[in-house]
XYZ file of C-alpha atoms in Angstrom:
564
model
C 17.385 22.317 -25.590
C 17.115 24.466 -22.051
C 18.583 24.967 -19.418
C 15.317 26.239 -17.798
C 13.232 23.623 -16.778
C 9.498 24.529 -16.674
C 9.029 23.692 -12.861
C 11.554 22.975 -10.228
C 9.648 20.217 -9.254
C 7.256 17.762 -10.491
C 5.938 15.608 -8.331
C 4.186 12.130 -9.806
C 0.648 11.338 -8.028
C -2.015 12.948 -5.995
C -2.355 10.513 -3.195
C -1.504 10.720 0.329
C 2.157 11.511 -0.354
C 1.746 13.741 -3.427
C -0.883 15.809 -1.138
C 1.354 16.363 1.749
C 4.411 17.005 -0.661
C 3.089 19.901 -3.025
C 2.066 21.262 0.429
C 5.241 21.487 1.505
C 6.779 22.693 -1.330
C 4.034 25.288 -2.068
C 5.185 26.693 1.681
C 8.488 27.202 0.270
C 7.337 29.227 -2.724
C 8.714 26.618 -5.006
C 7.303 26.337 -8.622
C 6.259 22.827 -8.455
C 3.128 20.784 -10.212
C 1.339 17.361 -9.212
C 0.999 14.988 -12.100
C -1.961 12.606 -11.261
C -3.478 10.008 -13.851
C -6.718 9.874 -12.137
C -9.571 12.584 -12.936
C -9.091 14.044 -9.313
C -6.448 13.338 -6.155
C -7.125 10.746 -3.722
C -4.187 7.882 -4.754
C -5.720 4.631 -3.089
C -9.039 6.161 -1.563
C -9.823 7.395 -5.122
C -9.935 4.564 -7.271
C -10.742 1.845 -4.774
C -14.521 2.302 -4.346
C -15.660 -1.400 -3.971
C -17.854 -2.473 -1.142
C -16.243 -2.710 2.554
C -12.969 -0.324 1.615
C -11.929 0.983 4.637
C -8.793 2.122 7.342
C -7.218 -0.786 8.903
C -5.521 1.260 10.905
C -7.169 3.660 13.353
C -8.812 6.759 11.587
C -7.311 9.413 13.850
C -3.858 7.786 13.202
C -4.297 7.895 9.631
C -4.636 11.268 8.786
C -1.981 14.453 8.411
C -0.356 15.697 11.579
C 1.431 18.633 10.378
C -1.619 20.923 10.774
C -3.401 21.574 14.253
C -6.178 23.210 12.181
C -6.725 20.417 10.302
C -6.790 17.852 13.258
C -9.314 20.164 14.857
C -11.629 20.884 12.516
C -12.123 16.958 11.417
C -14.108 14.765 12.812
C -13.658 11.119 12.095
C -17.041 9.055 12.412
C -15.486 5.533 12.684
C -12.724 4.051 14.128
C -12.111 3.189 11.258
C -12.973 5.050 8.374
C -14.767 4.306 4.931
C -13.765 4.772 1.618
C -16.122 7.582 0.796
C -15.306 9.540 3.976
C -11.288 9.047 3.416
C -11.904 10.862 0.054
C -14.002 13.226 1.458
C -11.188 13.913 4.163
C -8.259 14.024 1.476
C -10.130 16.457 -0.411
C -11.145 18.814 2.544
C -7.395 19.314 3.346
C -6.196 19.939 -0.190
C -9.230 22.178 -0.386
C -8.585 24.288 2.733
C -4.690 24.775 1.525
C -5.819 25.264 -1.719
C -3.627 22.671 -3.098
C -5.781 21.678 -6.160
C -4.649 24.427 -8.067
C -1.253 22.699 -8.382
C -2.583 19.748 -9.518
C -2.904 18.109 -13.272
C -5.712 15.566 -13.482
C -5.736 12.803 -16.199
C -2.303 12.999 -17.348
C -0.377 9.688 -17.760
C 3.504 10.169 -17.415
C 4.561 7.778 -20.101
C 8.317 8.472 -19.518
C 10.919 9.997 -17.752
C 14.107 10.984 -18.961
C 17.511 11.858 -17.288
C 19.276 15.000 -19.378
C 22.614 14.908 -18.005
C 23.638 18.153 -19.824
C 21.150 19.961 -18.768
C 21.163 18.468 -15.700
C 16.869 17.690 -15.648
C 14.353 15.391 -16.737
C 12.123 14.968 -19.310
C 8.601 14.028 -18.561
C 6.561 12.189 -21.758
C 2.973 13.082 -20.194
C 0.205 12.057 -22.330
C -3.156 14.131 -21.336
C -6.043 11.513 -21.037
C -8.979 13.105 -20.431
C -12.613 11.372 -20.367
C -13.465 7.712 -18.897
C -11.258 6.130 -16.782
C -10.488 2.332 -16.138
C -7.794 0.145 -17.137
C -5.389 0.780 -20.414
C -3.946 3.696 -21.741
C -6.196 5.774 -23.652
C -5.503 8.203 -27.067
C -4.641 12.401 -26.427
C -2.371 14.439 -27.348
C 1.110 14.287 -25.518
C 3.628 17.130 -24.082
C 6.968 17.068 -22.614
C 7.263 18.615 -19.576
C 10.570 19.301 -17.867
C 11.594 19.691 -14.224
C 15.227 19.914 -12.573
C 13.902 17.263 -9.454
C 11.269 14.709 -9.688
C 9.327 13.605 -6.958
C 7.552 10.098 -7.178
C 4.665 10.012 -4.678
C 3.299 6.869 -6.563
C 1.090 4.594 -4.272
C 2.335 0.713 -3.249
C -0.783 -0.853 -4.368
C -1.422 1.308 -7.413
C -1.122 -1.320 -10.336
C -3.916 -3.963 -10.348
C -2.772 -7.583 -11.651
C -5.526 -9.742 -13.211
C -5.129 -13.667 -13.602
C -3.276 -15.028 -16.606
C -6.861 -16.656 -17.686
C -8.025 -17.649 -21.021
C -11.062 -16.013 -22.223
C -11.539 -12.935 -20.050
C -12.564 -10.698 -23.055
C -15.388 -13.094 -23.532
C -17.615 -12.942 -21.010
C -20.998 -10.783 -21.677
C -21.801 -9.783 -17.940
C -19.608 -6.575 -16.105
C -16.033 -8.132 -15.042
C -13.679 -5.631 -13.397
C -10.925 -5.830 -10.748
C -12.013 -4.400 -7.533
C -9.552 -0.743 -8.095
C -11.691 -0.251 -11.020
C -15.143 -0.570 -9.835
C -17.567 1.071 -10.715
C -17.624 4.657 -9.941
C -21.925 4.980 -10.464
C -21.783 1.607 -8.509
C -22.981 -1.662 -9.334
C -26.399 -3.350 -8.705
C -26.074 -6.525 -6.709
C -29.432 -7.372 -5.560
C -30.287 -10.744 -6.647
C -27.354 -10.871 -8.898
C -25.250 -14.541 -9.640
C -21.507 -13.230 -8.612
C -18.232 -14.685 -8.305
C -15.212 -13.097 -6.699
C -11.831 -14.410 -7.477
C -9.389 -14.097 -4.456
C -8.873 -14.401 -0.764
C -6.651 -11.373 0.011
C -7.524 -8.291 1.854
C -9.717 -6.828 -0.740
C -11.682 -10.072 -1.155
C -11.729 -10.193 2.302
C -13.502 -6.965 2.849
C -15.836 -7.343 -0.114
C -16.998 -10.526 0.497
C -18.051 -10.096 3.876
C -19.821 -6.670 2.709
C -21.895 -8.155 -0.319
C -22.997 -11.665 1.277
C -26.513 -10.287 2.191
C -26.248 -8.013 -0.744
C -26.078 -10.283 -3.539
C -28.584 -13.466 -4.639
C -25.461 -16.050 -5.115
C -21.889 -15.501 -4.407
C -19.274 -17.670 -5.187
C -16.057 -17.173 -4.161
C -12.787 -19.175 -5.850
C -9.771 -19.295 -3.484
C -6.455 -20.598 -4.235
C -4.677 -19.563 -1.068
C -6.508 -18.419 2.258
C -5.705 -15.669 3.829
C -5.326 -15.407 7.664
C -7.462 -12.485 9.001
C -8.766 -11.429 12.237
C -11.640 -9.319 13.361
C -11.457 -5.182 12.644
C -14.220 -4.623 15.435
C -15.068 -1.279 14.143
C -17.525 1.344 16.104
C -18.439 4.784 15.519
C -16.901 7.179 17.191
C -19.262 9.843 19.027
C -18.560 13.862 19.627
C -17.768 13.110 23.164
C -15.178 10.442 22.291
C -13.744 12.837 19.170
C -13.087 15.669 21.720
C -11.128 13.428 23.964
C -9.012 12.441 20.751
C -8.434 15.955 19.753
C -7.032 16.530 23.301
C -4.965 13.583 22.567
C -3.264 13.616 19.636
C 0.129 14.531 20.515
C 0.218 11.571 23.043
C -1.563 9.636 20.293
C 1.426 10.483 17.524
C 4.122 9.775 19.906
C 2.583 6.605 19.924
C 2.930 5.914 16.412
C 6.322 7.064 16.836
C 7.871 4.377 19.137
C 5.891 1.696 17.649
C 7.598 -0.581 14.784
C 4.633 -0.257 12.779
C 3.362 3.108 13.260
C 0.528 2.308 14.625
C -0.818 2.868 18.717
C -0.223 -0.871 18.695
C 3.131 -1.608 20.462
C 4.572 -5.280 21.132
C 4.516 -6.516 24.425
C 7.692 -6.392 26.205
C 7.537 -9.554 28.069
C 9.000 -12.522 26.302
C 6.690 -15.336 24.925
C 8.322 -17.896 27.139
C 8.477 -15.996 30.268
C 4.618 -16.140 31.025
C 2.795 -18.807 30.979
C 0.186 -20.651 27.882
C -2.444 -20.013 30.174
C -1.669 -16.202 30.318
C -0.569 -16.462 26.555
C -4.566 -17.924 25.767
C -5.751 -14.817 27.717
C -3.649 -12.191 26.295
C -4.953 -13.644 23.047
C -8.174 -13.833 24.033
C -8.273 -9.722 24.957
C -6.114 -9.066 21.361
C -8.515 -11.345 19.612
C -11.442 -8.376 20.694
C -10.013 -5.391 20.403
C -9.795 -2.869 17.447
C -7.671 -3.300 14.986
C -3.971 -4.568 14.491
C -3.148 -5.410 18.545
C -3.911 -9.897 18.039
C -0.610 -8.432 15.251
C 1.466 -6.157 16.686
C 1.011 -5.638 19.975
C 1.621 -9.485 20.591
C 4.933 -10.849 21.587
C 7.356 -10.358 19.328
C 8.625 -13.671 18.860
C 5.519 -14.627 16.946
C 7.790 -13.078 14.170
C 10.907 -14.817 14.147
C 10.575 -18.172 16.174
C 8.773 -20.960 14.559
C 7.385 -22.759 17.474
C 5.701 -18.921 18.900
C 4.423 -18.377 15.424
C 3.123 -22.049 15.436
C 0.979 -21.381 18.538
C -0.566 -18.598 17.737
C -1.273 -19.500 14.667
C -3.494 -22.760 15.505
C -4.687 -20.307 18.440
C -5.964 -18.105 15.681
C -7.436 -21.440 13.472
C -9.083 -22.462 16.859
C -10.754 -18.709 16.898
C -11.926 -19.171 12.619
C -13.289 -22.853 13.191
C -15.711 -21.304 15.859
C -16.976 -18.804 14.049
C -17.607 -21.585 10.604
C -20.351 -24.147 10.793
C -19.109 -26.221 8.473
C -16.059 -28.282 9.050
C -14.592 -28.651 6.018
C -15.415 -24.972 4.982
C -13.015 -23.456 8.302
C -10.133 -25.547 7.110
C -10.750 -24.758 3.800
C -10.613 -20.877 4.919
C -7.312 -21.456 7.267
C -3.825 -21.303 5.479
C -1.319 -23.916 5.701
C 1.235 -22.817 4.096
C 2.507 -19.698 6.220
C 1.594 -18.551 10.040
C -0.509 -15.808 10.942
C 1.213 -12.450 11.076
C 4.145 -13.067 8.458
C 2.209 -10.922 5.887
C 0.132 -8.025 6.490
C -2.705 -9.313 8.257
C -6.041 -8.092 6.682
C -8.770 -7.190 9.334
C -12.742 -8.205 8.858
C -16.069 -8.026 9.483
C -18.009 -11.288 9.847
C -15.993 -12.295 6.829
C -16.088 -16.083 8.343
C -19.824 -15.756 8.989
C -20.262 -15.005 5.500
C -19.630 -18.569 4.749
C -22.462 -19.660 6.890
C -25.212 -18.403 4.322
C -27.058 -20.675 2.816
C -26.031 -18.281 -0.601
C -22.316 -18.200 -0.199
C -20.058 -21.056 -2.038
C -16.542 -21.625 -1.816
C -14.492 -23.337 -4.345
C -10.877 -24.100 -3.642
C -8.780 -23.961 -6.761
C -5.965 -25.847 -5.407
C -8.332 -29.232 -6.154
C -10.203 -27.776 -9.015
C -8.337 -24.587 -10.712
C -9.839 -22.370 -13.250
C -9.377 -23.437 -17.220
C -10.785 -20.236 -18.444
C -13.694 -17.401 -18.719
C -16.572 -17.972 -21.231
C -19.489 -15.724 -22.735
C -21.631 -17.148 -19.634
C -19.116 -17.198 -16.870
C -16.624 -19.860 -15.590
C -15.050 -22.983 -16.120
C -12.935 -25.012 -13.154
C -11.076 -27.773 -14.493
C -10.617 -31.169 -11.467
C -10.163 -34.774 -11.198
C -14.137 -35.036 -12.272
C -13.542 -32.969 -15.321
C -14.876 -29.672 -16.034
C -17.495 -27.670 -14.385
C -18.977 -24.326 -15.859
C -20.282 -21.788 -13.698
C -22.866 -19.059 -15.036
C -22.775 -15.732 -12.796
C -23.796 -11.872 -13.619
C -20.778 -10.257 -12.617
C -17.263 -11.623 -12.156
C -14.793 -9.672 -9.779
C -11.392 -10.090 -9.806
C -9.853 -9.286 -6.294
C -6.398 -10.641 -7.687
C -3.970 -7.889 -6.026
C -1.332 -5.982 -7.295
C 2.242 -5.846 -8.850
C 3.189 -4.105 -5.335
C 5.914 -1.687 -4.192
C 7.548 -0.864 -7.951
C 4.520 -2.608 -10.345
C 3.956 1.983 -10.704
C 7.390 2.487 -11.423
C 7.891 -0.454 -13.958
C 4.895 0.804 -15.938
C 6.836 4.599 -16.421
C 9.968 4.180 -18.515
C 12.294 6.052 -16.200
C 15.691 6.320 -18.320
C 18.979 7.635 -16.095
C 22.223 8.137 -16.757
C 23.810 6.296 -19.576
C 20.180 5.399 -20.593
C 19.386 2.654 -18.073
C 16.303 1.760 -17.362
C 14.988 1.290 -13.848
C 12.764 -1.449 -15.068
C 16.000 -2.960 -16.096
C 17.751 -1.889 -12.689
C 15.167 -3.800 -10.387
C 14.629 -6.620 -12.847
C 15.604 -9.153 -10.537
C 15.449 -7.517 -7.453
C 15.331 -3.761 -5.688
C 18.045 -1.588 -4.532
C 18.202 1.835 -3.406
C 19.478 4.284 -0.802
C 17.179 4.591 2.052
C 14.168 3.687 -0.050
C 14.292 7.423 -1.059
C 17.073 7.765 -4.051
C 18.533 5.165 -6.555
C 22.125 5.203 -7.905
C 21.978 6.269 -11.465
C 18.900 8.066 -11.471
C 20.231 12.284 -10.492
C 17.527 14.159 -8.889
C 14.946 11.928 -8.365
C 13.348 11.264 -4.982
C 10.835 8.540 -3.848
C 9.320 9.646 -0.274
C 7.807 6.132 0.051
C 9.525 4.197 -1.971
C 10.610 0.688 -2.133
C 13.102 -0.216 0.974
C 11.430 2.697 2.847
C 9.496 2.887 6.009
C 6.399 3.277 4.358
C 6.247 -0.141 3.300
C 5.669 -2.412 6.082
C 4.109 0.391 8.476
C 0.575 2.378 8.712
C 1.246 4.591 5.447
C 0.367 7.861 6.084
C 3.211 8.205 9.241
C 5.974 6.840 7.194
C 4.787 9.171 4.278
C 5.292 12.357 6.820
C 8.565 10.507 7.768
C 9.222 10.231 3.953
C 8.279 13.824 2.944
C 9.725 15.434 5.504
C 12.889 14.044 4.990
C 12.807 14.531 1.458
C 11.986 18.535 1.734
C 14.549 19.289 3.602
C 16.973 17.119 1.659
C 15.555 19.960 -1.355
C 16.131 22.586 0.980
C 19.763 21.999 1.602
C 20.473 21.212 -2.006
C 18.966 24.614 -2.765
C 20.816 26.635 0.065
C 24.077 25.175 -1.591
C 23.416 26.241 -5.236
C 23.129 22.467 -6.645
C 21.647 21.690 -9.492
C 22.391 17.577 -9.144
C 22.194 14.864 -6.730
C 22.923 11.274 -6.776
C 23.895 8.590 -4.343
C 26.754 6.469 -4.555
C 26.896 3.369 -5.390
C 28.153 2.172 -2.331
C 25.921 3.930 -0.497
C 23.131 2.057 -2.239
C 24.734 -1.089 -1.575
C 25.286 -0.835 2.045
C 21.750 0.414 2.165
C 20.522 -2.631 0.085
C 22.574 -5.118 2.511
C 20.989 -3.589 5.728
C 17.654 -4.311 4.140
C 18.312 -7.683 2.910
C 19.502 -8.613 6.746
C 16.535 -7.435 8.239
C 14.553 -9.768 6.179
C 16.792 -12.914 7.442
C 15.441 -12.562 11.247
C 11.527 -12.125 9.854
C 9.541 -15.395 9.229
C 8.157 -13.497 6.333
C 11.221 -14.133 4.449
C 9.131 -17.527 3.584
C 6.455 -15.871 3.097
C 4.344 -15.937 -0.609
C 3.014 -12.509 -0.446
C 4.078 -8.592 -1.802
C 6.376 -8.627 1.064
C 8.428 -10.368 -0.645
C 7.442 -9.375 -4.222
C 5.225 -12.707 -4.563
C 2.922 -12.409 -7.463
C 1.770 -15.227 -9.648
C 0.035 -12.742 -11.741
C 3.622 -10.815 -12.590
C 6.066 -12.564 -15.197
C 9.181 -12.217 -13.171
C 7.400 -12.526 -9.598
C 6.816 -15.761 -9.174
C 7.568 -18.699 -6.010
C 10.838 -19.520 -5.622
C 12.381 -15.073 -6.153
C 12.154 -13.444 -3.031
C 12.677 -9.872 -3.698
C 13.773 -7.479 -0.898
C 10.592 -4.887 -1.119
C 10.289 -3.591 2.839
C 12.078 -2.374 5.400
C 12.396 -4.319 8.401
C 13.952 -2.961 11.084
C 10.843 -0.796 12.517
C 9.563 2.903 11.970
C 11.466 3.756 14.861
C 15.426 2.569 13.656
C 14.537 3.840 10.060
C 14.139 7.386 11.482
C 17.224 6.888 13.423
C 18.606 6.050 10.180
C 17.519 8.355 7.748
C 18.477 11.266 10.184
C 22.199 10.224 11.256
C 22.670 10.523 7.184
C 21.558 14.000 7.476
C 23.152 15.072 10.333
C 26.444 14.206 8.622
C 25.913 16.517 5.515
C 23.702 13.920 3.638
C 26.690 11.118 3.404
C 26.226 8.864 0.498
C 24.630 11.392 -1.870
C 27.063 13.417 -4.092
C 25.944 17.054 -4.669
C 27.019 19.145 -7.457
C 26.237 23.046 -7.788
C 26.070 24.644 -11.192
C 29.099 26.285 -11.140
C 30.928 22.937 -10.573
C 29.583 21.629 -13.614
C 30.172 25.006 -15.670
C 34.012 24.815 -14.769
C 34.114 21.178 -15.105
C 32.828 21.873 -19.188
């Protein structure tokens, strides 16, 4: 055993976070490696390549802020941006700090050990080099040790397919939507079925209508959505942003969700319907998230606001459907609009009105299973196959800690985390977990990454995080923690803000809803997100700081020399 750990830090994943983080550290002169399953860094904007993947929040408020070079030099084409041109923009920044060289591609962290006597962990890294897709593939495996660990693992990182019998049987390409195809996939007069609603469905159903011959699309719950009204954004109009961005980031900053969206300050019941209608009306047609959050903000917490807006919004979706029985088909029931992330489209609805587009709704005729030819819905009538070329499953993801569940993190005493967050999450600040020394999470469940546009609560998250590291290493320490009661307090403030949100009720990853996930299913809500707004969790996370990190328990190396 040593007591010389082969980096200082490790940091887990090459995605937004893990980018920005071995930046930072690299600054510092720190020896510190990324540890990145995929074959290159990207996180979300690698492996999600399907058709219609795109920003849903504004492009310029999406990228990096901590580098005036970076925001001049880049020009972002759309308002918001592609998948292809997000990767393109990740990789220009890592390329231009040379960050790649700190990175190691195709290596699966299988575990991750606490070593309380020599006060570092133990990384199980298995290198798995050649195709990619789902499963863990054969290589040879290392152990790799580091005194802090930094897990920069993404949200939405672990697909969830349906619990279907079957799915190994069927002789066309099947895939979930984060694994398609790299080399792409040919649609053109293809028989297709996508399984799901959500906000990937969303996106690539209303991208592959006129792509495809047939396209049927199987729906257990619908989704509300509302338009993304995207445009390109010209060299005159880029300038002006570039001139802007400090006014733009500010912005961000007051906002709840860190977006250029803020609520409206007047209260729902102050003005009248009639300038309620036209307020919608404007929202409804502008870019991005303002019909969500720059709307009143009782639409989140008073039933009767949410109510109206929400048959507002099923007024808006029966317009745009031909057939009847299709829009109500396509308009939930079961929760109001804005209680879950709200996914944004383009002529998704109008997709329905092809003459080659088929809905089936699953709650009247669910799916029995997958055969060699396609698929088979079960209803009052009895079965009904279905024979298609491709099946996609757009079935989500075992959100906010499906990553860390699938790495067996041991900490002190041996505990598992999987075991910790079994039946529900805990942490301090979304960024440390009792029992688990040295280990930081800049976006991690209970954070302020969560619930607001990612990339500014993963600067939030970094940030914070660094110069957490640099204090620790000013003092000497070689361990952290946080109490406890620390945790617990932390926990409780999360659990409160959920009790004011409407979303509490809400079947979604909010709430750690996942039919898919043994464990996640109706009736468990499990306290994922911080609620109280980008704007209080900064507050938050900075008080602690300014009072000497309180709630975290630092120990130097001498300490624990004396104390043996």
């Amino acid at each position: 055993m040593t007591t010389t750990p082969d980096y200082e830090v490790i940091v887990i994943g090459a995605g937004v976070a893990g980018i920005y983080q071995i930046k930072l550290l690299q600054d510092l002169g720190v020896k510190a490696t990324v540890l990145e399953l995929a074959g290159d860094l990207g996180g979300t904007w690698y492996w999600n390549r399907y058709p219609g993947a795109r920003f849903d929040s504004e492009s310029y408020t999406y990228g990096y802020s901590f580098s005036r070079e970076v925001l001049d030099e880049w020009h972002w084409k759309e308002r918001f941006s592609s998948q292809p041109e997000n990767l393109k923009y990740l990789n220009f920044v890592a390329d231009k700090f040379n960050l790649r060289r700190h990175m190691q591609f195709n290596q699966r962290v299988i575990a991750a050990q606490w070593d309380e006597a020599n006060r570092l962990w133990r990384l199980t890294v298995r290198d798995e080099q050649g195709e990619e897709g789902p499963g863990e593939r054969k290589g040879p495996t290392r152990e790799m040790t580091c005194r802090f660990v930094v897990m920069a693992l993404g949200l939405l990182s672990q697909p969830t397919l349906p619990r279907l019998e079957g799915m190994d049987r069927f002789k066309g390409p099947s895939f979930h939507t984060y694994y398609w195809p790299k080399e792409g996939v040919d649609l053109k007069g293809k028989k297709v079925a996508v399984i799901g609603t959500g906000a990937t469905a969303i996106q690539v159903i209303a991208e592959i209508a006129d792509k495809v011959g047939d396209l049927t699309v199987f729906q257990r719950r619908p989704n509300w959505s509302a338009p993304l009204n995207n445009s390109l954004i010209s060299e005159q109009e880029m300038a002006d942003i570039r001139k802007r961005y400090d006014e733009i980031f500010a912005a961000c900053a007051r906002s709840p969700g860190g977006f250029v969206h803020e609520p409206d300050r007047r209260g729902f019941y102050e003005v009248s319907r009639e300038e309620r209608l036209r307020t919608w009306d404007r929202l409804y047609d502008e870019p991005g998230f303002g019909i969500w959050l720059a709307n009143f903000r009782e639409i989140f917490m008073d039933e009767a606001a949410n109510a109206e807006l929400s048959e507002y919004i099923a007024e808006r979706i029966r317009r745009r459907v031909k057939d009847p029985k299709v829009a109500e088909l396509l308009i939930p029931k079961d929760h109001g609009f804005g209680v879950q992330r709200v996914p944004l489209e383009t002529r998704y609805f109008e997709a329905y009105n092809r003459p080659n587009v088929h809905l089936v709704d699953l709650k009247t005729t669910p799916l029995a299973r997958v055969t060699e030819k396609g698929l088979v819905t079960k209803g009052p009538g009895g079965e009904r196959e279905y024979g298609f070329d491709i099946i996609v499953y757009a079935t989500g993801f075992d959100a906010i800690t499906g990553a860390f569940d699938h790495i067996d993190i041991r900490g002190t005493n041996g505990q598992t985390l999987r075991d910790k967050w079994r039946d529900s999450c805990s942490s301090f600040l979304g960024m440390m977990i009792h029992g688990f020394p040295n280990l930081l999470m800049p976006a991690g469940p209970q954070s302020g990454s969560a619930s607001t546009n990612y990339p500014r609560g993963i600067e939030t998250g970094v940030n914070w995080s660094t110069e957490f590291l640099k204090h620790v290493w000013k003092r000497g320490d070689t361990r952290f923690e946080a109490t406890a009661e620390a945790e617990a307090r932390w926990t409780a403030h999360v659990v409160s803000m959920y009790s004011m949100m409407l979303m509490r009720k809400a079947k979604g990853w909010f709430t750690g809803y996942n039919s898919n996930v043994a464990g996640h299913e109706e009736g468990k809500v499990r306290y994922f997100v911080y609620n109280g707004g980008a704007p209080k969790y900064v507050e938050r996370i900075t008080s602690v700081a300014a009072k000497g990190y309180e709630g975290v328990v630092l120990d130097g190396a001498k300490q624990h020399a004396a104390a043996e």
